[in-house]
Coordinates of C-alpha atoms and ligand atoms in Angstrom, one line a residue:
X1 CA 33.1 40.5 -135.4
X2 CA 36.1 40.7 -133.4
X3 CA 38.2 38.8 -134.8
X4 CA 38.9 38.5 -138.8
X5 CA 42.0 36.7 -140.9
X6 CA 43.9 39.6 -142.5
X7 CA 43.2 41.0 -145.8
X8 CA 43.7 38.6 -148.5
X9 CA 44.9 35.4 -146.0
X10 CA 42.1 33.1 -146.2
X11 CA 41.1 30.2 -144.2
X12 CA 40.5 27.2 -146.3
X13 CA 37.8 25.2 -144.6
X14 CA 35.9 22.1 -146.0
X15 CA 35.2 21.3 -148.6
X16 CA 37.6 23.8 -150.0
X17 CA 40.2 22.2 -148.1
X18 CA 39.3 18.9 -149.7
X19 CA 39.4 20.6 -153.0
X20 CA 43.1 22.0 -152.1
X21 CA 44.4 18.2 -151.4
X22 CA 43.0 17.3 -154.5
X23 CA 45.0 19.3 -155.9
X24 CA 48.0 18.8 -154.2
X25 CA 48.0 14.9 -154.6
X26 CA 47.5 15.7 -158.6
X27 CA 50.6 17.7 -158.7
X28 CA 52.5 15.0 -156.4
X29 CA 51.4 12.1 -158.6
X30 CA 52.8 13.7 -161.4
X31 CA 56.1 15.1 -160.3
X32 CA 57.0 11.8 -158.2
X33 CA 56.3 9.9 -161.5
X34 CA 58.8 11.7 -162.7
X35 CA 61.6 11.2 -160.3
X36 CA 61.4 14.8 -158.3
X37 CA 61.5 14.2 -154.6
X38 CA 59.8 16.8 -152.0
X39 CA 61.8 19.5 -150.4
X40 CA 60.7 21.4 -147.3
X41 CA 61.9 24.4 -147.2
X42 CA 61.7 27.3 -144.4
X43 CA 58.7 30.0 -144.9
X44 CA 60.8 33.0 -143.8
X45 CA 64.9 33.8 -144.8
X46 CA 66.6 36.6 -145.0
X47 CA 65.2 39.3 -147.3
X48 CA 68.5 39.6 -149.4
X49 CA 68.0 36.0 -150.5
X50 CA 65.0 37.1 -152.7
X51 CA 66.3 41.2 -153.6
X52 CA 69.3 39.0 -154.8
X53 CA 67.5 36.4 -156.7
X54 CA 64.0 37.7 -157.8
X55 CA 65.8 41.1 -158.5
X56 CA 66.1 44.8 -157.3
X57 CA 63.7 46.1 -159.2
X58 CA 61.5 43.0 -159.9
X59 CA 57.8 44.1 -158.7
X60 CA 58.0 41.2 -155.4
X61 CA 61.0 43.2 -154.1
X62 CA 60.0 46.5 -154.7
X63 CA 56.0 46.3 -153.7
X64 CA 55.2 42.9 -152.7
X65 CA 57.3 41.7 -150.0
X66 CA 56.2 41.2 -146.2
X67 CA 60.1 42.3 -145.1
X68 CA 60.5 42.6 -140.7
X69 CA 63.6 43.3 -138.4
X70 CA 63.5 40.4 -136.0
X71 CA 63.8 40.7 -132.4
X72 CA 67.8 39.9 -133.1
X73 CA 67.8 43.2 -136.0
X74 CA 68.0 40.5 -138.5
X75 CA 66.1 41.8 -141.8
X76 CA 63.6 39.0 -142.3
X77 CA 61.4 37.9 -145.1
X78 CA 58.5 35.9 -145.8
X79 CA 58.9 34.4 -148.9
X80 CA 57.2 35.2 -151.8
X81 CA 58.0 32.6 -154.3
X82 CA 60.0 29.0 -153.6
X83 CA 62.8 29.2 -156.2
X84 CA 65.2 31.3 -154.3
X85 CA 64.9 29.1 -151.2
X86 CA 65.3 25.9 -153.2
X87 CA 68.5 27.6 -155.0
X88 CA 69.9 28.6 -151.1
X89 CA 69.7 24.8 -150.0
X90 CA 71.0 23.3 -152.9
X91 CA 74.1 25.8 -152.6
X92 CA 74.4 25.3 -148.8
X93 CA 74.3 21.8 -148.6
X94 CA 76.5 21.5 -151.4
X95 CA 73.9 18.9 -153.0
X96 CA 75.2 19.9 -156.3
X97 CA 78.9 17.7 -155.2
X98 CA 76.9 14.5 -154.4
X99 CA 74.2 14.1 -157.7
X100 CA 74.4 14.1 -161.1
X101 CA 71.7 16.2 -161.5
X102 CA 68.7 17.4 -158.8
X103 CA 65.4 17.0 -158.9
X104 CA 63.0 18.7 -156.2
X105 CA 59.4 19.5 -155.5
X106 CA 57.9 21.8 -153.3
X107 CA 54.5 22.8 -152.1
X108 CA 53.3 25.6 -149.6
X109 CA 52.5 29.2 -148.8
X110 CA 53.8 32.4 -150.7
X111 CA 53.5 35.4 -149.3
X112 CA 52.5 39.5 -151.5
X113 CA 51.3 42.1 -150.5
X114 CA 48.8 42.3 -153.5
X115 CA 46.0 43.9 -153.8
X116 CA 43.3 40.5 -152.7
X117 CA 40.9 40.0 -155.9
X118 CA 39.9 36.6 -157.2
X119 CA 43.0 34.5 -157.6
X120 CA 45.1 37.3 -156.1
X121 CA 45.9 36.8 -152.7
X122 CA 48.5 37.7 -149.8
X123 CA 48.6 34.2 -148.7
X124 CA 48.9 31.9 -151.8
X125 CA 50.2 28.8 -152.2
X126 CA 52.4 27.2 -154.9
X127 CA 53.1 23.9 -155.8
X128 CA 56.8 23.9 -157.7
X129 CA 59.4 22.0 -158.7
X130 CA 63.1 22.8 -159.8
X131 CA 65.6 20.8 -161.7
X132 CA 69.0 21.2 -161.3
X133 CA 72.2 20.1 -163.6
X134 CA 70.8 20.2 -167.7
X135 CA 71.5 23.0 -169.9
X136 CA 70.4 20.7 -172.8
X137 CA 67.2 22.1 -174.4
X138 CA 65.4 18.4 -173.7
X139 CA 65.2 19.7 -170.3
X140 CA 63.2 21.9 -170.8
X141 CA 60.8 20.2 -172.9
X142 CA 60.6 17.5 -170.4
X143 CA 59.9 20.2 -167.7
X144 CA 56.9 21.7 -169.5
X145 CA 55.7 18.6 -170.7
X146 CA 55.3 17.3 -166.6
X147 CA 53.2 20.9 -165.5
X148 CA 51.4 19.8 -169.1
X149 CA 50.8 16.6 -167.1
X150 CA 49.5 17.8 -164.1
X151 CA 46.7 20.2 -165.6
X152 CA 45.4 17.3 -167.3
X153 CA 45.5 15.6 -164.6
X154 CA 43.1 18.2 -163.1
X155 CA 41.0 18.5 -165.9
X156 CA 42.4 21.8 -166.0
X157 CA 42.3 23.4 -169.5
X158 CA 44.9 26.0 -170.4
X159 CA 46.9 27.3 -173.1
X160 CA 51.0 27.6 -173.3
X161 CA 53.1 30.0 -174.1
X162 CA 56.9 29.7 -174.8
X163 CA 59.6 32.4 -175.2
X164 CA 63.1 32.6 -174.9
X165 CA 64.5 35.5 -173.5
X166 CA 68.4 35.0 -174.6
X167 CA 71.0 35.4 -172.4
X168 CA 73.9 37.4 -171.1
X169 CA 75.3 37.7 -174.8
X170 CA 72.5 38.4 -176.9
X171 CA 69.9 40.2 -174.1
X172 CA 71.3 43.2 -173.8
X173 CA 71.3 44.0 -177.3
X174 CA 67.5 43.0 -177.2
X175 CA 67.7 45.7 -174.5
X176 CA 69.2 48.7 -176.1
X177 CA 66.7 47.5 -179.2
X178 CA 64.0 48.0 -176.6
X179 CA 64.7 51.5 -175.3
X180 CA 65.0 52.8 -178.4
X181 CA 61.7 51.8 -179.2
X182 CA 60.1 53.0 -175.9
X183 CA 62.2 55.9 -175.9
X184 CA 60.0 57.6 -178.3
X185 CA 56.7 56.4 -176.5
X186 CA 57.3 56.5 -172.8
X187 CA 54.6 59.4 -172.5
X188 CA 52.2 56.8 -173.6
X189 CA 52.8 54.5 -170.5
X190 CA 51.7 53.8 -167.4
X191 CA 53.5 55.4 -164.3
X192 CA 54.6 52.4 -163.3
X193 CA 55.8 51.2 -166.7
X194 CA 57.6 54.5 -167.1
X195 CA 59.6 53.2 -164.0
X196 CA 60.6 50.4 -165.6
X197 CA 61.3 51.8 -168.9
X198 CA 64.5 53.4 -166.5
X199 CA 65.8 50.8 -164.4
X200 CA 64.7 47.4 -166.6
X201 CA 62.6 47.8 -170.1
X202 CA 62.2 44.6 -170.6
X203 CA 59.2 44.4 -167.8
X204 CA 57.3 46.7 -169.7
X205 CA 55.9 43.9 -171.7
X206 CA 55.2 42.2 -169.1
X207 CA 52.4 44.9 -167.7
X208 CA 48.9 44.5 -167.7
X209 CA 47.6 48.1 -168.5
X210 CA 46.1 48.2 -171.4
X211 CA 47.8 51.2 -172.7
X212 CA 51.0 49.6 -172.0
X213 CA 49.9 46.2 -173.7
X214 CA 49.0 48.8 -177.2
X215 CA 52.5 50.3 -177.0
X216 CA 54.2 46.9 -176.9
X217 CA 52.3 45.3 -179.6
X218 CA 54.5 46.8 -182.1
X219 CA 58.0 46.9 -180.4
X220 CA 60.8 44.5 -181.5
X221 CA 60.6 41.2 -180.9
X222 CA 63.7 39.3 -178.9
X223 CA 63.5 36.4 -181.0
X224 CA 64.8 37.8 -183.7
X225 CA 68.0 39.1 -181.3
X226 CA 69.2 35.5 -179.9
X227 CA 72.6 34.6 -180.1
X228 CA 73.1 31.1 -182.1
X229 CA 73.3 29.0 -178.8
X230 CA 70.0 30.7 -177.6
X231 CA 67.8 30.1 -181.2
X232 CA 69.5 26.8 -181.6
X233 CA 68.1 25.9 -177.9
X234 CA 64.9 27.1 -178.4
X235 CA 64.5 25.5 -181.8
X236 CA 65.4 22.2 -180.2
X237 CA 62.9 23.0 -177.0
X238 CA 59.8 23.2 -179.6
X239 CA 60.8 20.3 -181.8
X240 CA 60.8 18.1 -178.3
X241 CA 57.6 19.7 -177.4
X242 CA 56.2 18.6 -180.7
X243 CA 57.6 15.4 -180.1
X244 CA 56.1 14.9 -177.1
X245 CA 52.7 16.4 -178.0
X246 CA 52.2 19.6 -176.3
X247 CA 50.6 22.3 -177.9
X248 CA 52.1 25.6 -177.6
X249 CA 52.3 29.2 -179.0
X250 CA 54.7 31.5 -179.4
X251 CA 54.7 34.8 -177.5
X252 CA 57.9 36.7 -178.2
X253 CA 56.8 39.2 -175.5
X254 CA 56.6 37.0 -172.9
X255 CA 58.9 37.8 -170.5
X256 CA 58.4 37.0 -166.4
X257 CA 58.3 39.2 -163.7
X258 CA 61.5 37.9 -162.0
X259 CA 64.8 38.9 -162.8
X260 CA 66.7 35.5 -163.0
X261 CA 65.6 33.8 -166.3
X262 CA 67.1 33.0 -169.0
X263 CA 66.6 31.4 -172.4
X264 CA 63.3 29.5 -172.2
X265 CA 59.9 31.1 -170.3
X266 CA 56.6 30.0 -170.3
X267 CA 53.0 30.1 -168.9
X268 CA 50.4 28.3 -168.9
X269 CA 46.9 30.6 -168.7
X270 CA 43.2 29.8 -168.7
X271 CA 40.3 32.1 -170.0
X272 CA 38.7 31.3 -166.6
X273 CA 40.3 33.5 -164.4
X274 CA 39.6 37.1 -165.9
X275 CA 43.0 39.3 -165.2
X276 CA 44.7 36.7 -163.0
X277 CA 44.8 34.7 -165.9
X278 CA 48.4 32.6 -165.2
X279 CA 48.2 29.0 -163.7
X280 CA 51.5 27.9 -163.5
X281 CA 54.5 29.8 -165.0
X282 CA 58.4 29.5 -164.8
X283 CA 61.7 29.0 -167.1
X284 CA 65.3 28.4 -167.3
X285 CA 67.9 29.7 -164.8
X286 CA 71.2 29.3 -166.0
X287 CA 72.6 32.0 -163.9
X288 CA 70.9 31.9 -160.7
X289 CA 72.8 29.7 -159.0
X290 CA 76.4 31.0 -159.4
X291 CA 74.7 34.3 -158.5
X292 CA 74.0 33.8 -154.9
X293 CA 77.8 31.5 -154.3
X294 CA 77.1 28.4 -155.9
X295 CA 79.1 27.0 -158.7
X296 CA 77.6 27.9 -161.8
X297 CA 75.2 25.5 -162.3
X298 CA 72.0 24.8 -165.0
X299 CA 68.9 25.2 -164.3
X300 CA 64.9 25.1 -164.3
X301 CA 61.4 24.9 -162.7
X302 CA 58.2 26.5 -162.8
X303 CA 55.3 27.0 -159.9
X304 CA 51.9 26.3 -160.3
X305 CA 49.4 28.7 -158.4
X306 CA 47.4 26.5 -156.7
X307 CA 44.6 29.2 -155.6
X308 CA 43.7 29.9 -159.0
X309 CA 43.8 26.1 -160.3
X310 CA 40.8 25.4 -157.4
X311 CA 39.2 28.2 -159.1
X312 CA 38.8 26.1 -162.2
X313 CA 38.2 23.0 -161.1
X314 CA 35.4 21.2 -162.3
X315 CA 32.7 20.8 -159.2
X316 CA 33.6 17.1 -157.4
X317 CA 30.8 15.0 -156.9
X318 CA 30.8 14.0 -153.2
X319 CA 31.1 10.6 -153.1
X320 CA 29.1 8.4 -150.3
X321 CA 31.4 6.7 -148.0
X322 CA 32.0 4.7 -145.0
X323 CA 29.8 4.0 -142.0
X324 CA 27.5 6.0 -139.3
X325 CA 26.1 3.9 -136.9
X326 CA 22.8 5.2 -135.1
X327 CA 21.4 3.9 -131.5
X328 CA 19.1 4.2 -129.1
X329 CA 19.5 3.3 -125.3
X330 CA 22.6 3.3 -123.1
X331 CA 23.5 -0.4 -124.1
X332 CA 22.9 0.2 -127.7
X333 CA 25.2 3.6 -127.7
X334 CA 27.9 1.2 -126.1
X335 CA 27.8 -1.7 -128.6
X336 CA 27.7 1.7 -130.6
X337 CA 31.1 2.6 -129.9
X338 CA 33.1 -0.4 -130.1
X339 CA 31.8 -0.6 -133.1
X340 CA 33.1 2.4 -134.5
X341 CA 36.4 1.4 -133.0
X342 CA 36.0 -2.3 -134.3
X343 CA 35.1 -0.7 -137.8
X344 CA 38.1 2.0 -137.7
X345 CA 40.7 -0.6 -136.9
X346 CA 39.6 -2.5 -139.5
X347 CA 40.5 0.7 -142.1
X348 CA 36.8 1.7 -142.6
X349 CA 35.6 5.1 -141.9
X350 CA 33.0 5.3 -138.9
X351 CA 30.9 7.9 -137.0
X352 CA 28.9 8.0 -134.6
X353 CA 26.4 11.2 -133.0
X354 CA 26.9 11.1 -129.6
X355 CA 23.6 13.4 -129.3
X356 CA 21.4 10.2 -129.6
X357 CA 18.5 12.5 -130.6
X358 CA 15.6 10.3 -132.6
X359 CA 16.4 7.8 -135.1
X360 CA 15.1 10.3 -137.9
X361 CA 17.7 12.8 -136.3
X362 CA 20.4 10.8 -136.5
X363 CA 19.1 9.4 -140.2
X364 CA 19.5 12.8 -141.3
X365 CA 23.4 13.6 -139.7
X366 CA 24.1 10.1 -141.3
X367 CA 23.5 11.9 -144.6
X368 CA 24.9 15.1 -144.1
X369 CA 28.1 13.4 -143.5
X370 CA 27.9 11.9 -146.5
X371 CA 27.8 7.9 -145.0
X372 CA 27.2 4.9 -147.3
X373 CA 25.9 3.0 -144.7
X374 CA 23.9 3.4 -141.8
X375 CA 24.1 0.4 -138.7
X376 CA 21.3 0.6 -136.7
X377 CA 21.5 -0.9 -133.3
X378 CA 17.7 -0.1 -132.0
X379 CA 16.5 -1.9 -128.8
X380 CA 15.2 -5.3 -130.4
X381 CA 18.7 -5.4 -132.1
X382 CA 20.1 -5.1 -129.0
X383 CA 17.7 -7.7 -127.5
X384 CA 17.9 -10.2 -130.3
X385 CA 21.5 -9.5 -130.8
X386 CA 21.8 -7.9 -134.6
X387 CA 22.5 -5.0 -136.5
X388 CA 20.5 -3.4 -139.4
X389 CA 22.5 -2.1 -141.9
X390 CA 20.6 0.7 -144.2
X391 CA 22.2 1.5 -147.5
X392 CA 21.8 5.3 -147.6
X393 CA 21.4 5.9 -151.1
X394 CA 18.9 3.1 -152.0
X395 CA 17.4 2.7 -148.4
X396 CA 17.7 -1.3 -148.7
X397 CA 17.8 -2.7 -145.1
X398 CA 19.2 -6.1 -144.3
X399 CA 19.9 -7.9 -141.1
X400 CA 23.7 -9.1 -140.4
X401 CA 24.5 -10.8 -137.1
X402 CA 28.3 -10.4 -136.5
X403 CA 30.7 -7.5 -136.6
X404 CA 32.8 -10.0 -139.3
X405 CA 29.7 -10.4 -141.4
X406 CA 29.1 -6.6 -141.0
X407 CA 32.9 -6.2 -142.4
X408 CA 32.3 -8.4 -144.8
X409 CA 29.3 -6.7 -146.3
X410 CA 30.8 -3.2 -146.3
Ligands
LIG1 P1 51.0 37.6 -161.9 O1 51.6 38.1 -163.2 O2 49.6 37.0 -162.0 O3 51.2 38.5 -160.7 P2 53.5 36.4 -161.2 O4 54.3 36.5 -162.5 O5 53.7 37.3 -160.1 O6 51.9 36.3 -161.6 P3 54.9 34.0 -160.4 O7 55.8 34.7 -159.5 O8 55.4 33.5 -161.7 O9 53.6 34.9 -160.7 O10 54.1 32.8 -159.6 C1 53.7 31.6 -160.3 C2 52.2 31.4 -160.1 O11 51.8 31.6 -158.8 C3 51.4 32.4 -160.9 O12 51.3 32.0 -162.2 C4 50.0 32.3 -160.1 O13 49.3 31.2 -160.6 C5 50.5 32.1 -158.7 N1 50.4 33.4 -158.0 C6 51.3 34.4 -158.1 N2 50.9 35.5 -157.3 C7 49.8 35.1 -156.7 C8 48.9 35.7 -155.7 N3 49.1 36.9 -155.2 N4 47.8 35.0 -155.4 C9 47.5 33.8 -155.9 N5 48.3 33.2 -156.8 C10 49.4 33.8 -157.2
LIG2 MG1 52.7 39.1 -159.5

């Protein structure tokens, strides 16, 4: 073969496209239900955006990010995550002077260099949404409760974890907490996590190595480090949860792999995906903007991976539909085709195969395509001035002289 999609970018033909809308339309139902409104925002922007926002040392900036010099010397991005863009247009457009509070949605592709396994890709896409404007700890609750919403909606099943990971006051004394812990047992971590351990401890329990995951089981927890304001939030953030009726549990070593949380984190992961276990994941961001110029403003979202939700979903029955309308004979292929046109305008889905191979030909392309109908225009339909209309999946065959009484059978 020539030609090939690069490693890890993958076409999604049909049905997996279909299986992608699905998907899609799930996670728009939900969010427009609750009063977010779509955002479209630009693939590529400048790479500081994200070494600003996702962090310096944050594994996307360091290792992951597809980074360019455009023809104009501009350093260029493509972006790996949706957050910092959303943040940018909210500053620039100084959308924070004209609501109360922002809601916004947003679906479309990420970009990593990752290394492509199942449910790790290059090209991924996310469906997200970010709320702008409450610091209050319902908020959050609310927030979790809508990605709830849309996994259930997919019939997706998956299990939450909350955190809070403090803030400016009380996280760095969680920090020093932390290094003294690893201090005395860097030599049993990974390479990478020994990395870490120097220029930001707190991703070391976030890694995946085993050996890493051991280490961390036993180190202090940053629960019992939050300032008042910060346990008094996240107190309130699981009483609304209970109130609302999602289940959760507690992981005090949850932390996420991007640098600009604050107080609340959480994830939702499924036991069907092996290592890429994470669904959907995100937090509060009380910092964020005022970081990159905005006024300091409140702040939370989360993205949902959509690769790795079509992964789990459950198989979809293909469901018969619409027309294919078989012929025979130049006069009966015309008739043909203003009938697909009559049957299209009218907001039913037509066919026809232009092949006009035998009836039994075009029988079986009527099924492949999924039809619920067949109309048969033979030559003694044409000649006596009918159609035959087949039901496909019980084969019963009934004559119906006009296209209205066709229209009105289908
Ligand atoms: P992981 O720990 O699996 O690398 P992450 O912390 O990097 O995930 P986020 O940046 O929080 O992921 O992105 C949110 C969601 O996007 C993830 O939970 C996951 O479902 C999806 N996602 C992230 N990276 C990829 C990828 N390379 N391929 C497919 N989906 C991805
Ligand atoms: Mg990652």
């Amino acid at each position: 073969m020539e030609y090939r999609a690069l490693r890890g970018v993958e076409d999604l033909i049909p049905p997996e496209s279909l299986r992608f809308e699905r998907v899609v339309d799930a996670f728009k139902r939900v969010v427009e239900r609750a009063g977010f409104k779509e955002v479209i925002l630009p693939v590529f922007e400048e790479a500081r955006l994200f070494t600003r926002s996702v962090g310096e040392s944050s594994d996307i900036v360091k290792k992951e990010m597809y980074v360019f010099e455009d023809k104009g010397g501009r350093v260029i991005a493509l972006r790996p995550e949706g957050t910092a863009s959303a943040v940018r247009a909210y500053v620039e457009h100084g959308v924070y002077a004209k609501e109360p509070f922002t809601k916004w949605f947003y679906v479309g592709p990420m970009f990593r260099f990752e290394r492509p396994q199942a449910g790790r890709k290059r090209q991924f896409f996310q469906a997200g949404v970010e709320l702008f404007g409450f610091s209050q700890p319902g908020a959050d609750a609310e927030l979790i409760k809508v990605a709830d919403d849309i996994l259930k909606e997919l019939s997706v099943e998956a299990t939450l974890e909350i955190n809070s990971i403090g803030c400016k006051e009380c996280r760095p004394k969680y920090r020093e907490a932390l290094i003294e812990f690893l201090k005395e047992r860097v030599g049993q971590l990974c390479p990478d996590c020994v990395e870490r351990f120097e220029r930001n401890p707190l991703r070391v329990l976030d890694c995946k190595n085993e050996g890493c995951r051991q280490v961390v089981s036993g180190a202090p927890k940053i629960t019992d480090y939050l300032c008042d304001g910060c346990r008094e939030h996240y107190e309130k953030v699981k009483e609304y949860l209970n109130l609302l009726g999602v289940e959760f549990r507690e992981n005090p070593f949850l932390v996420r792999g991007l640098d600009y949380y604050t107080r609340t984190v959480f994830e939702f992961k499924s036991s069907g995906l092996g290592a890429q276990s994470t669904v959907l994941a995100g937090g509060r961001y009380d910092y964020l903007i005022g970081e990159i110029g905005g006024p300091e403003t409140p702040a939370l979202g989360f993205a949902m991976g959509i690769d790795r939700v079509m992964l789990l979903l459950p198989e979809l029955e293909e469901k018969r539909e619409g027309v294919f309308v078989i012929t025979r004979g130049e006069e009966a292929y015309r008739e043909g085709l203003e009938l697909v046109n009559f049957l299209r305008s009218k907001g039913i889905k037509a066919e026809i195969d232009h092949r006009q191979g035998s009836f039994k030909a075009q029988m079986k392309a009527a099924d492949r395509v999924k039809a619920e109908f067949a109309v048969i225009i033979g030559e003694e339909e044409v000649k006596e001035g009918f159609y035959s209309l087949k039901e496909l999946s019980t084969g019963k065959q009934e004559k119906v002289e006009t296209r209205e009484e066709l229209l009105a059978r289908l």
